[in-house]
Short mmCIF file of C-alpha atoms and ligand atoms in Angstrom, two decimals:
data_model
loop_
_atom_site.label_atom_id
_atom_site.label_comp_id
_atom_site.label_asym_id
_atom_site.label_seq_id
_atom_site.Cartn_x
_atom_site.Cartn_y
_atom_site.Cartn_z
CA MET A 23 12.33 26.46 -9.32
CA ARG A 24 14.53 23.50 -8.42
CA SER A 25 11.76 21.57 -6.64
CA GLU A 26 9.32 21.81 -9.55
CA THR A 27 10.43 18.71 -11.37
CA GLY A 28 8.56 16.69 -13.93
CA ALA A 29 8.47 13.23 -15.48
CA TYR A 30 8.12 12.32 -19.16
CA ASP A 31 4.38 12.92 -19.03
CA GLY A 32 4.93 16.50 -17.80
CA VAL A 33 3.33 15.75 -14.43
CA LYS A 34 5.06 17.18 -11.40
CA ILE A 35 6.77 14.53 -9.28
CA SER A 36 6.97 16.32 -5.97
CA SER A 37 6.80 19.72 -4.34
CA ARG A 38 9.83 18.96 -2.19
CA VAL A 39 13.51 19.12 -3.04
CA TYR A 40 15.22 15.75 -3.39
CA ASN A 41 18.42 15.49 -1.35
CA SER A 42 19.16 11.80 -1.02
CA ALA A 43 17.54 8.44 -0.40
CA LEU A 44 18.50 5.22 1.40
CA ILE A 45 18.29 1.49 0.69
CA ASN A 46 18.19 -0.38 4.00
CA GLY A 47 19.57 2.68 5.75
CA ARG A 48 22.48 3.24 3.39
CA GLY A 49 23.05 5.70 0.61
CA ARG A 50 25.33 8.49 -0.53
CA PHE A 51 25.00 12.23 -0.49
CA ARG A 52 26.67 14.29 -3.21
CA ASN A 53 28.89 11.39 -4.27
CA ASN A 54 30.54 10.83 -0.90
CA ARG A 55 31.98 7.36 -0.28
CA ALA A 56 29.51 6.15 2.32
CA PRO A 57 29.13 2.34 2.39
CA LEU A 58 26.18 0.91 0.50
CA SER A 59 23.91 -2.05 1.12
CA THR A 60 25.18 -5.19 -0.60
CA PHE A 61 23.11 -8.22 -1.54
CA THR A 62 24.61 -11.56 -2.57
CA VAL A 63 23.33 -13.85 -5.29
CA PRO A 64 24.77 -17.33 -5.96
CA THR A 65 26.02 -17.84 -9.51
CA GLY A 66 23.33 -19.78 -11.33
CA GLY A 67 20.97 -19.30 -8.37
CA SER A 68 18.52 -16.54 -7.58
CA VAL A 69 17.69 -14.03 -4.90
CA ASN A 70 14.23 -12.81 -3.90
CA PHE A 71 13.93 -9.16 -3.03
CA ARG A 72 11.03 -7.92 -0.99
CA ILE A 73 11.01 -4.22 -1.67
CA ILE A 74 8.81 -1.68 0.08
CA HIS A 75 8.72 2.06 -0.46
CA VAL A 76 8.66 3.38 3.10
CA GLY A 77 9.44 6.96 2.12
CA PRO A 78 6.91 9.78 2.27
CA ASP A 79 7.37 11.05 -1.27
CA TYR A 80 8.88 10.45 -4.72
CA PRO A 81 8.34 7.44 -6.97
CA PHE A 82 11.38 5.19 -7.48
CA ARG A 83 12.16 3.02 -10.50
CA PHE A 84 14.02 -0.06 -9.24
CA SER A 85 16.43 -1.93 -11.51
CA VAL A 86 19.61 -4.01 -11.46
CA ASP A 87 22.20 -3.41 -14.17
CA GLN A 88 22.33 -6.14 -16.83
CA HIS A 89 19.63 -8.20 -15.09
CA GLU A 90 15.96 -8.71 -15.76
CA LEU A 91 13.55 -8.66 -12.81
CA THR A 92 10.71 -11.12 -12.31
CA VAL A 93 7.85 -9.51 -10.41
CA THR A 94 6.05 -12.24 -8.46
CA ALA A 95 3.91 -10.38 -5.91
CA SER A 96 2.76 -6.95 -4.82
CA ASP A 97 1.74 -5.78 -1.35
CA GLY A 98 2.09 -9.39 -0.20
CA TYR A 99 -0.25 -10.87 -2.82
CA ASP A 100 0.99 -13.19 -5.55
CA MET A 101 0.84 -12.10 -9.17
CA ALA A 102 1.36 -14.02 -12.36
CA PRO A 103 5.15 -13.56 -12.80
CA ARG A 104 6.19 -10.81 -15.22
CA SER A 105 9.69 -10.33 -16.56
CA VAL A 106 10.63 -6.64 -16.70
CA GLN A 107 13.67 -4.40 -16.84
CA SER A 108 12.47 -2.27 -13.90
CA ALA A 109 9.56 -1.69 -11.53
CA ILE A 110 8.22 1.61 -10.20
CA LEU A 111 7.25 1.94 -6.56
CA TYR A 112 5.16 4.73 -5.10
CA PRO A 113 5.03 5.39 -1.34
CA GLY A 114 3.39 2.49 0.48
CA GLU A 115 3.73 0.00 -2.37
CA SER A 116 5.75 -3.19 -2.15
CA TYR A 117 6.89 -5.84 -4.61
CA ASN A 118 8.47 -9.26 -4.51
CA ILE A 119 11.10 -9.41 -7.21
CA ARG A 120 13.28 -12.37 -8.16
CA ILE A 121 16.66 -11.87 -9.77
CA ASN A 122 18.54 -14.75 -11.34
CA GLY A 123 22.31 -14.92 -11.01
CA SER A 124 22.74 -15.61 -14.71
CA ALA A 125 25.22 -12.87 -15.63
CA ASP A 126 29.02 -13.00 -15.37
CA PRO A 127 30.07 -13.22 -11.70
CA ASP A 128 30.81 -9.61 -10.75
CA LEU A 129 29.46 -6.60 -8.86
CA TYR A 130 26.41 -4.82 -10.34
CA TRP A 131 24.64 -1.60 -9.46
CA ILE A 132 21.17 -1.84 -7.98
CA ARG A 133 19.43 1.45 -8.77
CA ALA A 134 16.34 3.20 -7.47
CA LYS A 135 15.84 6.35 -9.48
CA THR A 136 13.04 8.89 -9.29
CA LEU A 137 11.02 9.58 -12.42
CA ARG A 138 12.52 13.03 -12.79
CA VAL A 139 13.64 13.95 -16.30
CA GLY A 140 14.10 17.67 -15.75
CA HIS A 141 12.76 20.85 -14.21
CA CYS A 142 9.49 22.48 -15.12
CA THR A 143 9.60 25.91 -16.61
CA LYS A 144 5.85 25.51 -16.56
CA CYS A 145 4.38 22.65 -14.59
CA TYR A 146 0.68 23.12 -15.26
CA PRO A 147 -1.76 23.14 -16.83
CA TYR A 148 -0.27 19.91 -18.05
CA ASN A 149 -1.20 20.26 -21.66
CA GLU A 150 1.10 23.31 -21.63
CA ALA A 151 3.73 21.88 -19.29
CA ASN A 152 7.33 22.34 -20.25
CA VAL A 153 9.88 20.02 -18.64
CA VAL A 154 13.46 20.90 -19.56
CA PRO A 155 15.93 18.01 -19.26
CA ASP A 156 18.93 18.69 -17.02
CA ASP A 157 21.84 16.78 -15.52
CA ALA A 158 20.44 16.42 -12.00
CA ILE A 159 20.45 12.78 -10.92
CA GLU A 160 18.03 11.60 -8.28
CA GLU A 161 19.14 8.05 -7.68
CA VAL A 162 20.06 5.84 -4.73
CA ARG A 163 22.19 2.76 -5.25
CA ALA A 164 23.03 -0.58 -3.64
CA VAL A 165 25.22 -3.45 -4.86
CA LEU A 166 24.42 -6.91 -6.19
CA ARG A 167 27.40 -9.16 -5.50
CA TYR A 168 27.85 -12.60 -6.98
CA GLN A 169 28.94 -15.13 -4.39
CA GLY A 170 32.73 -15.36 -4.24
CA VAL A 171 33.33 -11.90 -5.72
CA LEU A 172 35.09 -9.46 -3.38
CA ALA A 173 33.05 -6.33 -2.72
CA ASN A 174 36.07 -4.09 -2.19
CA SER A 175 35.23 -1.54 -4.86
CA ASP A 176 32.23 0.01 -6.54
CA PRO A 177 30.63 -1.83 -9.45
CA ASN A 178 31.54 -0.60 -12.90
CA THR A 179 28.32 -1.42 -14.70
CA SER A 180 25.62 0.40 -16.62
CA LYS A 181 22.01 -0.26 -17.48
CA ARG A 182 21.44 -2.30 -20.58
CA ASN A 183 20.33 -0.53 -23.73
CA CYS A 184 16.67 -0.69 -24.57
CA SER A 185 16.51 -1.36 -28.31
CA ALA A 186 13.84 -2.13 -30.85
CA GLU A 187 15.07 -5.73 -30.88
CA TYR A 188 15.39 -5.95 -27.11
CA PRO A 189 12.97 -3.40 -25.59
CA CYS A 190 12.63 -2.62 -21.89
CA TYR A 191 9.44 -3.23 -19.95
CA VAL A 192 8.62 -1.13 -16.90
CA PHE A 193 6.17 -2.38 -14.30
CA ASN A 194 3.64 -0.02 -12.65
CA CYS A 195 4.15 3.18 -14.66
CA PRO A 196 1.95 6.08 -13.54
CA PHE A 197 1.47 7.01 -17.20
CA ALA A 198 0.49 5.13 -20.34
CA GLY A 199 3.86 5.06 -22.07
CA TYR A 200 7.38 6.38 -22.59
CA PRO A 201 8.52 8.37 -25.63
CA GLU A 202 8.72 6.03 -28.59
CA HIS A 203 12.45 6.47 -29.23
CA LEU A 204 13.29 5.01 -25.78
CA ASN A 205 12.06 1.54 -26.80
CA THR A 206 10.55 1.31 -23.32
CA PHE A 207 7.04 0.05 -22.64
CA CYS A 208 4.79 0.21 -19.61
CA ILE A 209 3.05 -2.69 -17.93
CA ASN A 210 0.49 -0.81 -15.86
CA ILE A 211 -1.02 -2.51 -12.84
CA ASN A 212 -4.32 -3.05 -14.63
CA LYS A 213 -2.36 -5.23 -17.06
CA ALA A 214 -0.97 -7.37 -14.24
CA GLU A 215 -2.78 -10.59 -13.42
CA ALA A 216 -3.52 -12.60 -10.34
CA PRO A 217 -2.11 -16.13 -10.56
CA VAL A 218 -4.70 -18.83 -11.22
CA SER A 219 -4.05 -20.48 -7.84
CA SER A 220 -4.97 -17.35 -5.85
CA LEU A 221 -8.24 -16.92 -7.74
CA GLU A 222 -9.18 -20.49 -6.92
CA GLY A 223 -8.32 -19.74 -3.30
CA GLU A 224 -10.55 -16.67 -3.32
CA LYS A 225 -13.47 -18.62 -4.72
CA SER A 226 -13.05 -21.51 -2.31
CA LYS A 227 -12.86 -19.04 0.57
CA VAL A 228 -16.17 -17.56 -0.47
CA THR A 229 -17.70 -21.01 -0.83
CA ASP A 230 -16.46 -22.02 2.61
CA ASN A 231 -18.37 -19.10 4.07
CA ASP A 232 -21.57 -20.21 2.34
CA ASP A 233 -21.59 -16.91 0.56
CA GLU A 234 -23.01 -17.23 -2.92
CA HIS A 235 -21.54 -13.94 -4.08
CA SER A 236 -18.22 -14.15 -5.81
CA LEU A 237 -16.22 -10.98 -5.39
CA ILE A 238 -15.02 -11.15 -8.93
CA THR A 239 -17.74 -12.55 -11.11
CA GLU A 240 -21.00 -11.34 -9.58
CA ALA A 241 -21.96 -7.71 -9.92
CA SER A 242 -25.55 -7.85 -8.73
CA ASP A 243 -24.83 -6.38 -5.31
CA VAL A 244 -22.11 -3.88 -6.18
CA THR A 245 -22.12 -0.65 -4.18
CA GLY A 246 -20.34 1.99 -6.26
CA ILE A 247 -18.56 5.01 -4.77
CA PHE A 248 -16.71 7.71 -6.72
CA LEU A 249 -13.77 9.32 -4.93
CA ASN A 250 -12.13 12.45 -6.29
CA PHE A 251 -8.37 12.95 -5.83
CA ASN A 252 -7.88 15.87 -8.22
CA PHE A 253 -6.74 18.55 -5.72
CA ALA A 254 -10.13 20.25 -6.15
CA ILE A 255 -9.38 22.32 -3.04
CA GLY A 256 -5.84 21.10 -2.45
CA SER A 257 -5.26 17.72 -0.79
CA SER A 258 -8.79 16.44 -0.35
CA VAL A 259 -11.26 13.72 -1.32
CA ASN A 260 -14.61 14.74 -2.80
CA GLY A 261 -14.01 18.35 -1.78
CA ARG A 262 -13.33 17.43 1.87
CA ARG A 263 -10.01 17.94 3.64
CA PHE A 264 -9.88 15.40 6.44
CA ILE A 265 -9.85 16.44 10.08
CA GLY A 266 -9.17 13.51 12.40
CA PRO A 267 -11.54 12.68 15.26
CA THR A 268 -10.39 13.55 18.77
CA ALA A 269 -10.57 9.89 19.84
CA PRO A 270 -10.76 6.51 18.12
CA LEU A 271 -14.14 6.25 16.43
CA TYR A 272 -15.05 2.97 18.18
CA GLN A 273 -15.33 5.10 21.32
CA ASP A 274 -18.18 6.94 19.63
CA SER A 275 -19.35 8.70 22.76
CA ALA A 276 -15.91 10.17 23.30
CA ALA A 277 -14.86 10.95 19.74
CA VAL A 278 -15.53 14.50 18.66
CA ILE A 279 -15.81 14.86 14.91
CA VAL A 280 -16.40 17.76 12.57
CA PRO A 281 -19.46 16.83 10.49
CA CYS A 282 -19.31 17.39 6.74
CA ALA A 283 -21.86 19.77 5.25
CA LYS A 284 -22.31 17.72 2.10
CA GLU A 285 -23.63 20.32 -0.31
CA GLN A 286 -21.16 22.97 0.75
CA CYS A 287 -18.26 20.49 0.60
CA LEU A 288 -19.16 19.45 -2.92
CA ARG A 289 -19.77 23.00 -4.12
CA SER A 290 -16.85 24.90 -2.62
CA GLY A 291 -14.88 22.51 -0.43
CA CYS A 292 -14.63 22.10 3.34
CA ARG A 293 -12.58 20.69 6.22
CA CYS A 294 -14.36 17.94 8.14
CA THR A 295 -14.18 14.37 9.45
CA HIS A 296 -15.02 12.65 6.20
CA ILE A 297 -16.75 9.33 6.94
CA ILE A 298 -18.37 7.13 4.30
CA ASP A 299 -20.77 4.40 5.41
CA ILE A 300 -20.56 1.12 3.55
CA PRO A 301 -23.00 -1.77 4.05
CA TYR A 302 -22.08 -5.22 5.33
CA ASN A 303 -21.16 -8.07 3.01
CA LYS A 304 -21.50 -6.29 -0.29
CA THR A 305 -19.09 -5.88 -3.17
CA ILE A 306 -17.75 -2.36 -2.80
CA GLN A 307 -16.47 -0.70 -5.95
CA LEU A 308 -14.37 2.44 -5.56
CA VAL A 309 -13.77 4.59 -8.62
CA MET A 310 -10.83 6.77 -7.61
CA TYR A 311 -10.55 9.51 -10.22
CA ASN A 312 -8.02 12.25 -10.71
CA THR A 313 -9.31 14.15 -13.73
CA PHE A 314 -10.29 17.72 -14.57
CA ALA A 315 -8.05 19.31 -11.97
CA PRO A 316 -8.65 23.00 -11.42
CA ALA A 317 -4.94 23.70 -10.88
CA SER A 318 -2.09 21.47 -9.77
CA GLN A 319 -2.29 17.71 -10.17
CA THR A 320 -0.12 14.69 -9.62
CA HIS A 321 -0.22 10.91 -9.33
CA HIS A 322 -1.32 9.50 -5.97
CA SER A 323 -0.78 6.12 -4.31
CA VAL A 324 -3.90 5.35 -2.31
CA HIS A 325 -3.87 2.87 0.56
CA ILE A 326 -6.84 1.29 2.34
CA HIS A 327 -6.60 -0.22 5.80
CA GLY A 328 -8.54 -3.37 6.66
CA HIS A 329 -8.77 -4.75 3.13
CA ALA A 330 -6.84 -5.81 0.11
CA PHE A 331 -8.67 -5.01 -3.10
CA HIS A 332 -8.84 -6.22 -6.68
CA VAL A 333 -7.68 -3.73 -9.30
CA LEU A 334 -10.26 -4.01 -12.08
CA ALA A 335 -9.41 -1.08 -14.35
CA MET A 336 -7.27 2.00 -14.79
CA GLY A 337 -7.78 4.86 -17.19
CA TYR A 338 -5.00 7.08 -18.54
CA PRO A 339 -4.94 10.34 -20.44
CA SER A 340 -3.90 10.45 -24.07
CA TYR A 341 -0.26 11.29 -24.60
CA ASN A 342 2.15 12.31 -27.33
CA LYS A 343 3.99 9.17 -28.43
CA THR A 344 7.01 11.15 -29.58
CA THR A 345 7.54 13.13 -26.38
CA GLY A 346 5.59 11.04 -23.89
CA ARG A 347 3.84 14.25 -22.83
CA TYR A 348 0.25 14.34 -21.57
CA VAL A 349 -2.23 15.69 -24.15
CA GLN A 350 -5.84 15.24 -23.03
CA PRO A 351 -7.40 13.89 -19.82
CA ASN A 352 -9.22 10.61 -19.79
CA THR A 353 -12.94 11.29 -20.25
CA ASP A 354 -14.50 8.04 -19.00
CA VAL A 355 -15.52 9.82 -15.79
CA LYS A 356 -17.99 12.69 -16.10
CA CYS A 357 -18.02 15.53 -13.58
CA LYS A 358 -21.33 16.41 -11.95
CA ASN A 359 -20.26 19.85 -10.77
CA GLU A 360 -17.70 22.56 -11.40
CA LEU A 361 -14.99 21.27 -9.04
CA CYS A 362 -15.63 17.68 -10.14
CA THR A 363 -16.08 16.71 -6.48
CA ASP A 364 -18.92 14.44 -7.58
CA ALA A 365 -18.90 12.29 -10.69
CA THR A 366 -20.33 9.37 -12.59
CA TRP A 367 -19.44 7.29 -15.65
CA ARG A 368 -19.85 8.98 -18.99
CA ASP A 369 -20.87 5.71 -20.58
CA GLU A 370 -21.56 2.37 -18.98
CA PRO A 371 -20.74 -0.41 -18.79
CA LEU A 372 -17.03 0.15 -18.39
CA LEU A 373 -14.69 -2.63 -19.40
CA LEU A 374 -13.55 -4.24 -16.14
CA ASN A 375 -11.17 -7.12 -15.62
CA LEU A 376 -13.45 -9.58 -13.84
CA MET A 377 -11.37 -12.62 -14.72
CA ASN A 378 -8.02 -12.29 -12.98
CA PRO A 379 -7.57 -8.84 -11.42
CA PRO A 380 -4.49 -8.48 -9.22
CA LEU A 381 -4.80 -7.96 -5.47
CA LYS A 382 -3.15 -4.97 -3.81
CA ASP A 383 -3.59 -2.73 -0.79
CA THR A 384 -1.98 0.40 -2.24
CA VAL A 385 -2.57 1.50 -5.80
CA LEU A 386 -1.72 4.33 -8.13
CA VAL A 387 -4.40 6.81 -9.12
CA PRO A 388 -2.85 8.38 -12.22
CA ALA A 389 -3.03 12.09 -12.94
CA ASN A 390 -5.75 12.80 -15.49
CA GLY A 391 -7.02 9.24 -15.13
CA TYR A 392 -8.68 6.87 -12.67
CA THR A 393 -8.46 3.49 -10.94
CA VAL A 394 -11.31 1.07 -10.19
CA VAL A 395 -10.98 -1.37 -7.28
CA ARG A 396 -13.33 -3.78 -5.52
CA PHE A 397 -13.39 -5.53 -2.18
CA ARG A 398 -15.93 -7.47 -0.14
CA SER A 399 -17.21 -5.58 2.93
CA ASP A 400 -16.82 -8.52 5.29
CA ASN A 401 -14.60 -6.83 7.85
CA PRO A 402 -16.67 -4.47 10.04
CA GLY A 403 -14.73 -1.55 11.43
CA HIS A 404 -13.44 1.93 10.80
CA TRP A 405 -10.84 1.83 8.04
CA PHE A 406 -8.60 4.68 7.04
CA LEU A 407 -8.31 5.38 3.32
CA HIS A 408 -5.56 7.82 2.41
CA CYS A 409 -2.98 8.92 -0.09
CA HIS A 410 0.37 7.46 0.95
CA ASN A 411 2.20 10.65 0.04
CA ASP A 412 2.63 11.97 3.58
CA GLN A 413 2.23 15.60 2.62
CA HIS A 414 -1.06 14.92 0.84
CA MET A 415 -2.34 12.75 3.71
CA ASN A 416 -1.45 15.27 6.39
CA GLU A 417 -3.07 18.04 4.39
CA GLY A 418 -6.33 16.10 4.27
CA MET A 419 -6.34 13.61 1.37
CA ALA A 420 -7.97 10.92 3.52
CA LEU A 421 -11.27 9.61 4.82
CA VAL A 422 -12.74 6.87 7.00
CA LEU A 423 -14.71 3.94 5.61
CA GLN A 424 -17.25 3.08 8.30
CA GLU A 425 -17.92 -0.52 7.35
CA ALA A 426 -21.03 -2.29 8.66
CA ALA A 427 -21.61 0.22 11.47
CA ASP A 428 -24.19 -2.03 13.16
CA ARG A 429 -21.73 -4.90 13.48
CA HIS A 430 -18.79 -3.28 15.21
CA PRO A 431 -17.81 -5.31 18.27
CA SER A 432 -17.66 -3.36 21.52
CA PRO A 433 -14.22 -2.73 22.98
CA PRO A 434 -13.35 -5.17 25.81
CA ARG A 435 -14.65 -4.16 29.25
CA GLY A 436 -12.20 -1.82 30.89
CA PHE A 437 -10.35 -1.14 27.64
CA PRO A 438 -8.48 2.17 27.96
CA ARG A 439 -10.23 5.21 26.55
CA CYS A 440 -8.99 8.66 25.73
CA GLY A 441 -9.07 10.60 29.01
CA ASP A 442 -8.62 7.47 31.18
CA PHE A 443 -5.04 8.28 31.97
CA THR A 444 -5.50 10.10 35.26
CA TRP A 445 -1.96 10.32 36.59
CA SER A 446 -0.37 13.70 36.87
CA SER A 447 2.92 14.11 35.09
CA GLU A 448 4.61 14.06 38.53
CA GLU A 449 3.01 10.69 39.40
CA TYR A 450 4.02 9.29 36.04
CA GLN A 451 7.59 10.50 36.46
CA ARG A 452 7.74 8.99 39.97
CA ALA A 453 6.48 5.67 38.62
CA LEU A 454 9.21 5.65 36.01
CA GLU A 455 11.88 6.48 38.59
CA ASP A 456 10.60 3.67 40.86
CA ASN A 457 11.57 1.32 38.05
CA GLY A 458 8.24 -0.31 37.63
CA SER A 459 6.95 -0.37 41.23
CA LEU A 460 4.04 1.82 40.26
CA ASP A 461 2.27 3.70 42.99
CA ILE A 462 -1.25 3.18 41.79
CA GLN A 463 -4.10 4.14 44.05
CA THR A 464 -6.29 1.04 44.16
CA THR A 465 -10.00 1.68 44.07
CA ALA A 466 -12.61 -0.34 45.98
CA LEU A 467 -13.72 -1.91 42.70
CA ASP A 468 -10.13 -2.87 41.88
CA THR A 469 -9.84 -4.53 45.32
CA LYS A 470 -13.01 -6.60 44.80
CA VAL A 471 -11.81 -7.69 41.40
CA LEU A 472 -8.43 -8.64 42.89
CA ILE A 473 -10.02 -10.78 45.67
CA LEU A 474 -12.39 -12.47 43.23
CA SER A 475 -9.52 -13.18 40.83
CA THR A 476 -7.48 -14.73 43.64
CA VAL A 477 -10.33 -17.03 44.74
CA VAL A 478 -11.00 -18.11 41.15
CA GLY A 479 -7.29 -18.66 40.61
CA VAL A 480 -6.91 -20.91 43.68
CA LEU A 481 -9.99 -22.94 42.71
CA ALA A 482 -8.65 -23.33 39.18
CA ILE A 483 -5.31 -24.63 40.48
CA VAL A 484 -7.07 -27.20 42.72
CA ILE A 485 -9.20 -28.43 39.81
CA ILE A 486 -6.20 -28.61 37.47
CA LEU A 487 -4.20 -30.63 40.03
CA ALA A 488 -7.11 -33.04 40.53
CA VAL A 489 -7.58 -33.56 36.78
CA ALA A 490 -3.83 -33.94 36.26
CA GLY A 491 -3.61 -36.60 38.99
CA TYR A 492 -6.49 -38.54 37.48
CA CYS A 493 -4.90 -38.38 34.01
CA ILE A 494 -1.52 -39.59 35.29
CA LEU A 495 -3.16 -42.63 36.91
CA LYS A 496 -5.01 -43.41 33.67
CA MET A 497 -1.83 -43.03 31.62
CA LYS A 498 0.05 -45.42 33.87
CA LYS A 499 -2.65 -48.05 33.32
CA LYS A 500 -2.59 -47.39 29.58
CA ASP A 501 1.21 -47.67 29.40
CA ALA A 502 1.03 -51.04 31.13
CA SER A 503 -1.53 -52.23 28.53
CA SER A 504 0.74 -51.20 25.70
CA LEU A 505 3.62 -53.15 27.16
CA THR A 506 1.47 -56.17 27.40
CA VAL A 507 0.59 -56.05 23.71
CA VAL A 508 4.26 -55.75 22.70
CA ALA A 509 5.16 -58.69 24.85
CA GLU A 510 2.46 -60.75 23.22
CA SER A 511 3.78 -59.99 19.77
CA VAL A 512 7.23 -61.40 20.46
CA PRO A 513 6.47 -65.09 19.76
CA LEU A 514 5.14 -64.16 16.31
CA LYS A 515 8.59 -63.09 15.07
CU1 CU B 13 -1.39 12.04 -3.02
#
């Protein structure tokens, strides 16, 4: 089937057919001649790209022909710079990438190519997957133009060869490595590093708050949560497919939720409003695992609202170094039931990067592997956690982190609630047609508030005028004093 496409590791990329993609709104379809986005770099200078994957699906490998990329940040957080040939973006991820104008002044292709290498004749189970290479190209392009070069034709460039002497490095692979003969090596996110300056900033921030717990170095108050993304019952987390509440959760009296029957959800799966309570001001460790899938499986990019997080570890399956194909799942995580909707570590302690883990807000959870992240629960609220693949999210691969439930501030008095909007559609239409002169029926309470506001407003104006007059008089006296001093200084010259 055309849509069943796989990457080198044999893992399916997407369930949907690729047609085309856009860079800043421009791209081509079936080799038409539509104009492309063009970016200018000064010869000998550099250009900083801020790239975000805003699409719902498909990973893209970003590169510029004959140029190395320097990755300097991800999701808005600085990283120790890494020089690479290309960087892979999953939905929701972003990178800051610097490109130096050090090549011959010319036009060069900018490429964003999916990870497709062919179609699956058998997509899973993955240790039996068969991906047959074909000539389909899933790539969107833009143009890098050196200053002074006319952009009146397409570039005529190709990617540089990756050789044993001059190998290629790829940032943020969803798998452990490429086939050996490609001379291409992965720098996975767990191998990226936060810059020293940002770690110092993090520590000083904690110190400023008189909080003795360092997010990175202290583990005494870690709250650990395992989250399963292995399609146990399709798009779900821990056997639960998410059903959204009927109103924002801060309006708890109005929000109708579907409670999760924990044991049933873990045993056979369920649809419910999955909410996980997390305590205030603790180090929260999420182990997001994607192993022991019962059927289909793919890589996910998981995003958390309300927090950035440190990426402390990632685990990958073993793979065949000749073909790049997946062989055996990672076994660091041990399932506690048949669907693997609950899990723990097989052996502890796990090796975590507690020295300089990078900060992100969206991270890959590799197929047949896992990702460990930590954040400090110092931001009370309801925070959505979801896969950034739109299909997975809409099908239910999401949940709500209810952080410090006893510390949520109340909504402001009078803040709109679901159901507050009492106009009929006819009244609303009439208001629109009246061009803003809205025919709102004022209540007695509204009238009292209006009168009170007017009285307070008038009083405030009187007080402000009195204070302003007093200040002006004082300033005039002060100005006169200043002039006197200047005059006295004249004879000294
Ligand atoms: Cu997903």
